[in-house]
mmCIF file of C-alpha atoms in Angstrom:
data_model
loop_
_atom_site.group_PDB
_atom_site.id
_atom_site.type_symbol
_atom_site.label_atom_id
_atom_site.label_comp_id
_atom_site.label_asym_id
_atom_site.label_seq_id
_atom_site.Cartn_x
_atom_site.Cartn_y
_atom_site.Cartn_z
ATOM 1 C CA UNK T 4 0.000 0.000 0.000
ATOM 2 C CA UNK T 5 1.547 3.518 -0.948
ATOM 3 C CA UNK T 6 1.774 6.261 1.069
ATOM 4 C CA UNK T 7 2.046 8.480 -1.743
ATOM 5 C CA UNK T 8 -0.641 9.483 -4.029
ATOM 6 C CA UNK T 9 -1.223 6.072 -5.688
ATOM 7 C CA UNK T 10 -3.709 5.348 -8.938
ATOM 8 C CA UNK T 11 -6.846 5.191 -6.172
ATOM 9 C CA UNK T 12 -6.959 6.524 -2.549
ATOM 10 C CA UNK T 13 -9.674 7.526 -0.238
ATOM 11 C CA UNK T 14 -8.973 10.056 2.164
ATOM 12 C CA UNK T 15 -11.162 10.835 5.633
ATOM 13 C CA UNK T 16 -14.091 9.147 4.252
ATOM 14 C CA UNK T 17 -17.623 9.790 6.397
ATOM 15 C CA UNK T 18 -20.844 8.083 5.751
ATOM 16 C CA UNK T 19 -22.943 8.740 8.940
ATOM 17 C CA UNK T 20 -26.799 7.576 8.216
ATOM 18 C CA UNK T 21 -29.552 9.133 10.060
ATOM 19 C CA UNK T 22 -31.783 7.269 12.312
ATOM 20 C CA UNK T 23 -34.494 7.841 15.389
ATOM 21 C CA UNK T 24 -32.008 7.257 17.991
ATOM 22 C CA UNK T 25 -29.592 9.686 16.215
ATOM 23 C CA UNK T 26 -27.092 9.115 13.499
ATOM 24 C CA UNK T 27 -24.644 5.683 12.919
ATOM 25 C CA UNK T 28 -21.211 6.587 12.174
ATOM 26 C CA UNK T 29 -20.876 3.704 9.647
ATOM 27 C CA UNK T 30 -17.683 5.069 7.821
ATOM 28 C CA UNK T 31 -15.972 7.490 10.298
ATOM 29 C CA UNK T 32 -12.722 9.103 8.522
ATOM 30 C CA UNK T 33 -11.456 6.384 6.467
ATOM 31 C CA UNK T 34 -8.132 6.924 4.367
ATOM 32 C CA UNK T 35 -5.884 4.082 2.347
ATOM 33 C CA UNK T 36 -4.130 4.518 -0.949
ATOM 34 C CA UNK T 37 -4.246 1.695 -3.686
ATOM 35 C CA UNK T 38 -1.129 1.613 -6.304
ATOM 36 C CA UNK T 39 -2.648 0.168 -9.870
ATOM 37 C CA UNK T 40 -2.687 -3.452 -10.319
ATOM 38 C CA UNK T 41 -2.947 -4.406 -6.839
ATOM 39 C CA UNK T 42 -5.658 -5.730 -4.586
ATOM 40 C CA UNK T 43 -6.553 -4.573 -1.128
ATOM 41 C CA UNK T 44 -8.324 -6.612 1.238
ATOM 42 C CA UNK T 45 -11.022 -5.130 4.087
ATOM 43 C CA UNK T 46 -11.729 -7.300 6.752
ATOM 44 C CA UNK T 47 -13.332 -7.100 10.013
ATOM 45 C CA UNK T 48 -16.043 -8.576 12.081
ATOM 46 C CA UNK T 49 -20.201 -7.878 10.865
ATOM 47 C CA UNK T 50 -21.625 -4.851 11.392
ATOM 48 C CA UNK T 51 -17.705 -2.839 11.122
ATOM 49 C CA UNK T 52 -18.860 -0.572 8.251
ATOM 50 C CA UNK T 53 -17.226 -2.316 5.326
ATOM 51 C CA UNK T 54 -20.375 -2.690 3.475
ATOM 52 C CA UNK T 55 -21.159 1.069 3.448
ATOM 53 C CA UNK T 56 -17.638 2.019 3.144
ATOM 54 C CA UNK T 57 -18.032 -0.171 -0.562
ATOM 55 C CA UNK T 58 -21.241 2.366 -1.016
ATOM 56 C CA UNK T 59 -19.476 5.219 -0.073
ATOM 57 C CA UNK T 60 -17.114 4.937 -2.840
ATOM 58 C CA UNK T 61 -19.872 4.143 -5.325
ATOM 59 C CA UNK T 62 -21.782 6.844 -3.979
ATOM 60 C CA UNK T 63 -24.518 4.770 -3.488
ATOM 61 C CA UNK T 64 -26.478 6.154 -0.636
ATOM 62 C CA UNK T 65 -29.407 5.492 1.011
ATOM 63 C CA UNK T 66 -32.102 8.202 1.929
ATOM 64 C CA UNK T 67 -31.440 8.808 4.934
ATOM 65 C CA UNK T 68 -27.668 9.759 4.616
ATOM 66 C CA UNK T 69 -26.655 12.481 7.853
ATOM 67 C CA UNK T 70 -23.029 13.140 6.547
ATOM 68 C CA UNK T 71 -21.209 11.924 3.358
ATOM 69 C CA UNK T 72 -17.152 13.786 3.080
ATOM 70 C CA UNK T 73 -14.155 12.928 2.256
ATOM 71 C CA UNK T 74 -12.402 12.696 -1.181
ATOM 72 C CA UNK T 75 -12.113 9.575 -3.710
ATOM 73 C CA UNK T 76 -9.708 9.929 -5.859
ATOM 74 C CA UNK T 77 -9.234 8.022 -9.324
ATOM 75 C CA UNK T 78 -5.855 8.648 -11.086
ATOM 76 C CA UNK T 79 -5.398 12.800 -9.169
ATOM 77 C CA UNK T 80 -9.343 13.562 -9.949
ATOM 78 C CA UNK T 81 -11.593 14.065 -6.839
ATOM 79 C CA UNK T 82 -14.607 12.025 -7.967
ATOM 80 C CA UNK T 83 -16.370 12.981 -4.987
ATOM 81 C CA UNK T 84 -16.465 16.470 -6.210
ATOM 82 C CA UNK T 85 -18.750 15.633 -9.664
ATOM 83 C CA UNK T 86 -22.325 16.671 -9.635
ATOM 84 C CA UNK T 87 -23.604 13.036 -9.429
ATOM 85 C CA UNK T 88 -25.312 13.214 -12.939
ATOM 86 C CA UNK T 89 -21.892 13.280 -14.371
ATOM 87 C CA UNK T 90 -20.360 10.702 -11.836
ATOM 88 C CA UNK T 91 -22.997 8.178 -13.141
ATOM 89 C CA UNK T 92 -22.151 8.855 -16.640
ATOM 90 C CA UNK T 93 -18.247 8.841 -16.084
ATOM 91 C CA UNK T 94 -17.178 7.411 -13.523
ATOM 92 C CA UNK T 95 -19.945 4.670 -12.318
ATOM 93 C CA UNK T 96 -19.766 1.198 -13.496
ATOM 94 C CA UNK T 97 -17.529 2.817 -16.525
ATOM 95 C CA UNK T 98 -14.358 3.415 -14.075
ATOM 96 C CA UNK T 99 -15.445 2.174 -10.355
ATOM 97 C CA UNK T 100 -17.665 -0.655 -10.360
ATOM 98 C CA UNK T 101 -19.124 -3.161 -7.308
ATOM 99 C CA UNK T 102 -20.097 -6.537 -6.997
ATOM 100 C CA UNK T 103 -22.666 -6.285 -4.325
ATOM 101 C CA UNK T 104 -23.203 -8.965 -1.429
ATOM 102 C CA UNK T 105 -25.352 -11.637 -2.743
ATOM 103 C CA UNK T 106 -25.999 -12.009 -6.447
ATOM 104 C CA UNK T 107 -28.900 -13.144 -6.308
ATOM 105 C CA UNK T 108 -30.186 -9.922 -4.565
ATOM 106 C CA UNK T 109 -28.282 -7.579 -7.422
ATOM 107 C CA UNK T 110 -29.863 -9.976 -10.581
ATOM 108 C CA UNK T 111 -33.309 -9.074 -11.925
ATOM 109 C CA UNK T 112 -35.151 -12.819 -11.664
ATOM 110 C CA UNK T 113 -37.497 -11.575 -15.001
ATOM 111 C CA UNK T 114 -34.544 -10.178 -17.072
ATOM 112 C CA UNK T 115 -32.148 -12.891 -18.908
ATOM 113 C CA UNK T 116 -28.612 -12.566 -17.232
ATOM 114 C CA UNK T 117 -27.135 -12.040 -20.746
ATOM 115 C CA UNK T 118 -29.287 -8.975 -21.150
ATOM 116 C CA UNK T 119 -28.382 -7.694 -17.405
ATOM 117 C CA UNK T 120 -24.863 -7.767 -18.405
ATOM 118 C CA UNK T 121 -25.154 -5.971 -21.345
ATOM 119 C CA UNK T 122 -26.781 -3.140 -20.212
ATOM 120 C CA UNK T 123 -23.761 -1.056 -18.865
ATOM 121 C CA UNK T 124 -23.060 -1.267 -22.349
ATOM 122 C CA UNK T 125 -25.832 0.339 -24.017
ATOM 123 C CA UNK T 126 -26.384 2.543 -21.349
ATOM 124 C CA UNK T 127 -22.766 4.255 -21.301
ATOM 125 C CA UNK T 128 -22.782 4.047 -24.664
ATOM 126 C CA UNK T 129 -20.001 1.428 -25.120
ATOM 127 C CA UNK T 130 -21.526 -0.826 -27.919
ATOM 128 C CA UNK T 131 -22.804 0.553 -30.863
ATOM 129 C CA UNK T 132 -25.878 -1.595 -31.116
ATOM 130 C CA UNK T 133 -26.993 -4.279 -28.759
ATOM 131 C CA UNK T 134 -25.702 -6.855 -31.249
ATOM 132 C CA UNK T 135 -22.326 -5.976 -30.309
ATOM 133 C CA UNK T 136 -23.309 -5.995 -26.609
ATOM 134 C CA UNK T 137 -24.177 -9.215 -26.803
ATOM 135 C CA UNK T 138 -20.877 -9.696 -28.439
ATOM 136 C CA UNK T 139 -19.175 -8.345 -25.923
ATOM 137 C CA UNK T 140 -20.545 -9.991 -22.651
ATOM 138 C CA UNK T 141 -20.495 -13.685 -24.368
ATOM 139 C CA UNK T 142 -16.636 -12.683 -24.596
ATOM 140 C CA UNK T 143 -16.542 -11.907 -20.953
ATOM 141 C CA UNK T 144 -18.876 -14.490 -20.088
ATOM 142 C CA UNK T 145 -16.007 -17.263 -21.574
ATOM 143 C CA UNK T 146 -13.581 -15.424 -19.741
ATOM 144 C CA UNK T 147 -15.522 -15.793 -16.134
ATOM 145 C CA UNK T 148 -16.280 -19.343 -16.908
ATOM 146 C CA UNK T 149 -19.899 -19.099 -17.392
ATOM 147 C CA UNK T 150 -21.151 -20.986 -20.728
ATOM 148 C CA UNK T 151 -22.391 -18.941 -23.844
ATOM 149 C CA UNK T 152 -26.179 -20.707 -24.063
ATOM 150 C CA UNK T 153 -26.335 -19.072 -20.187
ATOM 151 C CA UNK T 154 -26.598 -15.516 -21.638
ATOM 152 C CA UNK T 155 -30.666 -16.872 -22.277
ATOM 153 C CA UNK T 156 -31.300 -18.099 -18.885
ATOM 154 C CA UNK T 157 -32.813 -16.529 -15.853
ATOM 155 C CA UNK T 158 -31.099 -16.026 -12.521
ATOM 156 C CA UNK T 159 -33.062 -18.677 -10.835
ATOM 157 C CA UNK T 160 -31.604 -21.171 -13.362
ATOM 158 C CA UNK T 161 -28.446 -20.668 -12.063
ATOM 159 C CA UNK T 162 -25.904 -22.463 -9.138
ATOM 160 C CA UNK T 163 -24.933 -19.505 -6.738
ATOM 161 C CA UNK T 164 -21.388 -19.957 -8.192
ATOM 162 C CA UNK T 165 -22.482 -18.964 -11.518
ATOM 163 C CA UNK T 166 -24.588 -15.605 -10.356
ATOM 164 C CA UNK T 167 -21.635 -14.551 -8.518
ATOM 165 C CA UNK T 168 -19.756 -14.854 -11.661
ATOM 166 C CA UNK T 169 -22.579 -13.554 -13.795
ATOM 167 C CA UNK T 170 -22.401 -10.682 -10.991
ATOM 168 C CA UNK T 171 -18.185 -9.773 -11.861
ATOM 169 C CA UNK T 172 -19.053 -10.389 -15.648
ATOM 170 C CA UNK T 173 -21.526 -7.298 -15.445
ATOM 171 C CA UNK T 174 -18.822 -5.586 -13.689
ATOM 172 C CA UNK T 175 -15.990 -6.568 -15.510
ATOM 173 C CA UNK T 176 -17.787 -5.875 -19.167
ATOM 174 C CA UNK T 177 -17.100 -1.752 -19.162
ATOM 175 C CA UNK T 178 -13.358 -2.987 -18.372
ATOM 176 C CA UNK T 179 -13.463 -0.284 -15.337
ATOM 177 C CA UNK T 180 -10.303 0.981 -13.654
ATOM 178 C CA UNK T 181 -11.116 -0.453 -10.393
ATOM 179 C CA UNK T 182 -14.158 -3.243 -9.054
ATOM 180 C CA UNK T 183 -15.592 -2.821 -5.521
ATOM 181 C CA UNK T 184 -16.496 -6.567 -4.404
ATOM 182 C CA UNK T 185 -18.503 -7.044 -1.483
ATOM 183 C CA UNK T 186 -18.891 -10.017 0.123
ATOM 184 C CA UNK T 187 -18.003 -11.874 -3.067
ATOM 185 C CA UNK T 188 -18.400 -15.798 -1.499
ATOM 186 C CA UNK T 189 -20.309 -15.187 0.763
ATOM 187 C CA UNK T 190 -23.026 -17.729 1.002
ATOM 188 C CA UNK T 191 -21.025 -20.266 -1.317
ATOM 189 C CA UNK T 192 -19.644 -24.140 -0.598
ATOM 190 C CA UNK T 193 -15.851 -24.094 0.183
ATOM 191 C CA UNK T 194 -14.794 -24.975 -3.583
ATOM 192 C CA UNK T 195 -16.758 -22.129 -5.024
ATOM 193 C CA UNK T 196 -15.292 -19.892 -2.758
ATOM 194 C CA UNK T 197 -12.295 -21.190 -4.065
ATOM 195 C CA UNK T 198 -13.282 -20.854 -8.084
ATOM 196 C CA UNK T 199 -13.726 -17.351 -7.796
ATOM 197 C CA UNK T 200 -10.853 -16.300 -6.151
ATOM 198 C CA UNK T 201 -8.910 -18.700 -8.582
ATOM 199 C CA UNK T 202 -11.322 -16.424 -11.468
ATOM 200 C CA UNK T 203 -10.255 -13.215 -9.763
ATOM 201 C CA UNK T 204 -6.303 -13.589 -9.397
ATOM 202 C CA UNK T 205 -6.161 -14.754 -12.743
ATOM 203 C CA UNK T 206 -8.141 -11.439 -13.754
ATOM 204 C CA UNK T 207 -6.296 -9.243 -11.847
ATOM 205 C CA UNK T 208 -2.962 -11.135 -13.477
ATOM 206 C CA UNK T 209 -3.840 -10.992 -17.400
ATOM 207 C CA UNK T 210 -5.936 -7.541 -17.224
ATOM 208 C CA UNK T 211 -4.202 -5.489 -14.446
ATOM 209 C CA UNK T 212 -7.383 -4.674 -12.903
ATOM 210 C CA UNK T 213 -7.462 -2.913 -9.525
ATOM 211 C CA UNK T 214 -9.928 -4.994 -6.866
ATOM 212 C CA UNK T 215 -10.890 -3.486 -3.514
ATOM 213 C CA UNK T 216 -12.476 -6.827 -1.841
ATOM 214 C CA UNK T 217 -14.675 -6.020 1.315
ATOM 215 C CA UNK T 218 -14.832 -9.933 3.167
ATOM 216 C CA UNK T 219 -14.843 -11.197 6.776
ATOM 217 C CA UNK T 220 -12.914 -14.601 5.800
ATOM 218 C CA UNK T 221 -9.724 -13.968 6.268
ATOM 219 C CA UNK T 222 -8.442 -17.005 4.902
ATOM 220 C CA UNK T 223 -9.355 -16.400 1.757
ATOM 221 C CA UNK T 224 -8.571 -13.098 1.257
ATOM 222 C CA UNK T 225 -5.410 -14.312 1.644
ATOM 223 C CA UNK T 226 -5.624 -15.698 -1.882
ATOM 224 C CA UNK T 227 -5.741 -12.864 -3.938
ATOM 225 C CA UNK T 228 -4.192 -9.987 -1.223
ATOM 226 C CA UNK T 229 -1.662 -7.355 -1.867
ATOM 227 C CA UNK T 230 -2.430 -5.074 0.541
ATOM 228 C CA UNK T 231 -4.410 -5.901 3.668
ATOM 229 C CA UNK T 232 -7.225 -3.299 5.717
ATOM 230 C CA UNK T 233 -8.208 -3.703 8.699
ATOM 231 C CA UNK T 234 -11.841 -2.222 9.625
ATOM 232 C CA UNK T 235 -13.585 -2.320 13.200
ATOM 233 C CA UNK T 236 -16.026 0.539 14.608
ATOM 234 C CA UNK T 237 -16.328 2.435 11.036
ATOM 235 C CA UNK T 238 -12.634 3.262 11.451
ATOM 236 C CA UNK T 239 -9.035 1.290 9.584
ATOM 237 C CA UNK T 240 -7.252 0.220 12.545
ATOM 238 C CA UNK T 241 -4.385 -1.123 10.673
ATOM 239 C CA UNK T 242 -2.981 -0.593 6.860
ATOM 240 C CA UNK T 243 -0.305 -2.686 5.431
ATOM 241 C CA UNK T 244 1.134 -4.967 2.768
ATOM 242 C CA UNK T 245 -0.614 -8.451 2.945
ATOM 243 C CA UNK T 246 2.238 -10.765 3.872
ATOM 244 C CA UNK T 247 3.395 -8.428 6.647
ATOM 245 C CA UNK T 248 -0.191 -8.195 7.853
ATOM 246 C CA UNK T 249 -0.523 -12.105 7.872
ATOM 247 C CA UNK T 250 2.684 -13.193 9.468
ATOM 248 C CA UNK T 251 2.957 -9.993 11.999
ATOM 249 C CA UNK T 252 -0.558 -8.134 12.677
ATOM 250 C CA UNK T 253 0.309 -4.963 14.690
ATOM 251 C CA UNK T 254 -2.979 -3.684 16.098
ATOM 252 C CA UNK T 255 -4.013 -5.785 19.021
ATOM 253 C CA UNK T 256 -7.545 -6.884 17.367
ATOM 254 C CA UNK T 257 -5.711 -7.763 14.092
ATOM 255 C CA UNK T 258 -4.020 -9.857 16.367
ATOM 256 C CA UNK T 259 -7.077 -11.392 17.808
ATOM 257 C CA UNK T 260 -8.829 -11.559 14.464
ATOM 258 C CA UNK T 261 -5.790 -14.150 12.847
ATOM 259 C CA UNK T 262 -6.018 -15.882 16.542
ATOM 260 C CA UNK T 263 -9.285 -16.956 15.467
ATOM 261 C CA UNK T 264 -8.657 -18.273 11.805
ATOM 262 C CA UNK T 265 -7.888 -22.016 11.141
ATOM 263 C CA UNK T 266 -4.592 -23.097 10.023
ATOM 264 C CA UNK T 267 -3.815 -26.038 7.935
ATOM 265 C CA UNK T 268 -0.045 -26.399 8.039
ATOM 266 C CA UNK T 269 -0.246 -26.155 12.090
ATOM 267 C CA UNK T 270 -1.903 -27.027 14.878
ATOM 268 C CA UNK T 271 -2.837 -24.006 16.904
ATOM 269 C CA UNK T 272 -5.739 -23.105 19.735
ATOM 270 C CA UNK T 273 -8.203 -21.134 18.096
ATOM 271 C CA UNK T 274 -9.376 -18.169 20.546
ATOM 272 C CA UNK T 275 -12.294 -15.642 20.668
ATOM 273 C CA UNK T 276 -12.434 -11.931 20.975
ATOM 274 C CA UNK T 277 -14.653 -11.296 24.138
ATOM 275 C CA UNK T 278 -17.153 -8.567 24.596
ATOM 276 C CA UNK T 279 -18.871 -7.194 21.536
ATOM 277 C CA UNK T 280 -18.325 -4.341 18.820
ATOM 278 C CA UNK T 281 -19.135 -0.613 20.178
ATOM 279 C CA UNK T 282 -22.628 1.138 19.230
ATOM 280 C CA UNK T 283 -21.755 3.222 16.190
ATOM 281 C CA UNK T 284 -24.737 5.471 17.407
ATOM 282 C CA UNK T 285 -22.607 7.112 19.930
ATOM 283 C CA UNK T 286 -19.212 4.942 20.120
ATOM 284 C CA UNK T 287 -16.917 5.659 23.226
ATOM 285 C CA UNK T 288 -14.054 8.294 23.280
ATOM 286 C CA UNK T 289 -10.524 7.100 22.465
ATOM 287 C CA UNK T 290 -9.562 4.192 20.815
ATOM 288 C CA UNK T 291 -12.742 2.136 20.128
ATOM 289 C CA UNK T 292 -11.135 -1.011 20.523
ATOM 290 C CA UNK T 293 -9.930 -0.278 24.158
ATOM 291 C CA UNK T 294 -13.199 -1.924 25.898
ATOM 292 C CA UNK T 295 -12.184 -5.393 24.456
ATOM 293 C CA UNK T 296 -8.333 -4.794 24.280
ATOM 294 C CA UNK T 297 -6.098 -6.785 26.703
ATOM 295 C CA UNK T 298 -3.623 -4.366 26.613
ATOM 296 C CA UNK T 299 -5.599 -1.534 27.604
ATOM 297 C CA UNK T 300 -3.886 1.396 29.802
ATOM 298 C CA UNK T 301 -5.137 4.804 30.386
ATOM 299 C CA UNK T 302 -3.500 6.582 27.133
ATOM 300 C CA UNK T 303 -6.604 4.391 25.796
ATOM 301 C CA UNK T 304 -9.409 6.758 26.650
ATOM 302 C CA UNK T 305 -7.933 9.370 24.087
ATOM 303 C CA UNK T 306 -8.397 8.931 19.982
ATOM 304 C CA UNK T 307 -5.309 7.185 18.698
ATOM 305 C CA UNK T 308 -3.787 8.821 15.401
ATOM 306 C CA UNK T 309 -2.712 6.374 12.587
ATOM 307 C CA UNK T 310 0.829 5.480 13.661
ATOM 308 C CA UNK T 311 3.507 5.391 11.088
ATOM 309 C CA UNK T 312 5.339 1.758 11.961
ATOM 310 C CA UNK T 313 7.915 1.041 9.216
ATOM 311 C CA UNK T 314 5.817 1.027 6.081
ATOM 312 C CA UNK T 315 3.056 0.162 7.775
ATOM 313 C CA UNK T 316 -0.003 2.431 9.724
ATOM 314 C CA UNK T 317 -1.429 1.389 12.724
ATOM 315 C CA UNK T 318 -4.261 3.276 14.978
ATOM 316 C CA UNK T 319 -2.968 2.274 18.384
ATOM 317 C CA UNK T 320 -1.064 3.915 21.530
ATOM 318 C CA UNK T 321 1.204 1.123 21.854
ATOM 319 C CA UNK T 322 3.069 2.020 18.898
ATOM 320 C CA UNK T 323 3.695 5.893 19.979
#
């Protein structure tokens, strides 16, 4: 992960959403920077904010949004500044594009899947009839590893495996700069998980394609990784390059988050984190971690600023 300006960074990013007991500080000043032709990997537990932190970079927001700031930056322009007309023509699904959680959700079940994926296409104007639409998605349709008599079938005629990859195939058609994946195996049987991230290295190997992937299984992430994010109370706890991040996590509950992951090469005593996640409605002062930290002392109960450790940034006291 650069610490210079890189191809795509996001700098203090705030979604806060309004609701009746007053407003959830889902994204709470979230900065990384992305170098092109890497992937960076999000994790942390449910309910952290990684979900709305994909949205916030879409800049698809809900109705009740409280506070949306920050910058997005794509190659030195500050998409966040375009009136949003001309961020859906430009820069949506042309340039940034998601894979939302659950394909099944993001698939109209009374439009063909071939006809879903084409209509990026005909909508940005990227096909100059929908002949060569069609064209075009059967291409990336072979390259996703979905069969070409599949562009006629419905969503509900199809294994979860091949939604999801009907799901990047709609992403992937516009050839955008960067694809937001949320969640992408979520819901899938161990060796689908393990088709598409076997689909997505080998995408992000032959086209270059930048992927920011948004997951709570750590173990697979590890897969397709570059650079590694850390997420827990809306805020990045910890930013650094994968294989430092999975042989030495810094911040305590990166620490307790690879504690609790499986290994298959050695035996280990898998252990919990105790307590639960903060309210994001009003979380507590200082580092939000601290409640649940066994290395809590009283420097705790102020904010932590991201902590320059090598090449590495880490949101912690221990590191001043």
């Amino acid at each position: 992960m650069s610490a210079g300006n890189g191809f795509f960074s996001v700098e203090d990013l705030r979604l806060h959403f309004r609701t009746a007991r007053g407003p959830v500080q889902a994204v709470d000043g979230v900065s990384f920077t992305l170098d092109r032709g890497r992937a960076l990997v999000v994790v942390g537990e449910s309910g952290c904010g990684k979900s709305s932190l994909a949205r916030a970079i879409l800049r698809l927001l809900p109705r009740n949004v409280h506070a949306y700031s920050g910058s997005v930056r794509l190659n030195g322009m500050d998409v966040m500044r375009l009136p949003e007309e001309q961020f859906r023509r430009e820069i949506r699904w042309t340039r940034l594009a998601l894979v939302p959680q659950g394909a099944m959700n993001s698939l109209n079940p009374v439009i063909r899947v071939g006809d879903q994926a084409a209509e990026p296409l005909l909508i940005h104007g990227r096909a100059g009839s929908p002949a060569a639409a069609r064209q075009s998605v059967q291409e990336v349709f072979h390259e996703v590893g979905v069969p070409r008599d599949f562009l006629d079938r419905y969503p509900f005629e199809l294994s979860g495996g091949m939604r999801q990859r009907v799901a990047l195939a709609t992403a992937l058609v516009t050839k955008p700069d960067l694809i937001v994946l949320d969640e992408p195996t979520s819901a899938l049987d161990v060796l689908t998980q393990a088709g598409i991230m076997n689909l997505l290295k080998t995408i992000k190997r032959e086209t270059r394609t930048n992927f920011v992937l948004i997951t709570h299984d750590i173990a697979a992430a590890s897969e397709i990784a570059d650079d590694a994010a850390v997420m827990y109370a809306g805020q990045l706890v910890e930013t650094s390059r994968a294989e430092q991040f999975y042989r030495e996590p810094l911040h305590p509950y990166s620490r307790a988050l690879m504690a609790s992951v499986p290994t298959l090469r050695a035996e280990k005593t898998l252990e919990f984190i105790p307590g639960r996640p903060p309210s994001l409605i009003n979380p507590p002062p200082g580092c939000r971690f601290a409640d649940r930290c066994p290395y809590r002392f009283d420097k705790c109960s102020e904010e932590p600023p991201m902590l320059k450790v090598d090449n590495r940034l880490v949101k912690c006291w221990l590191y001043r």
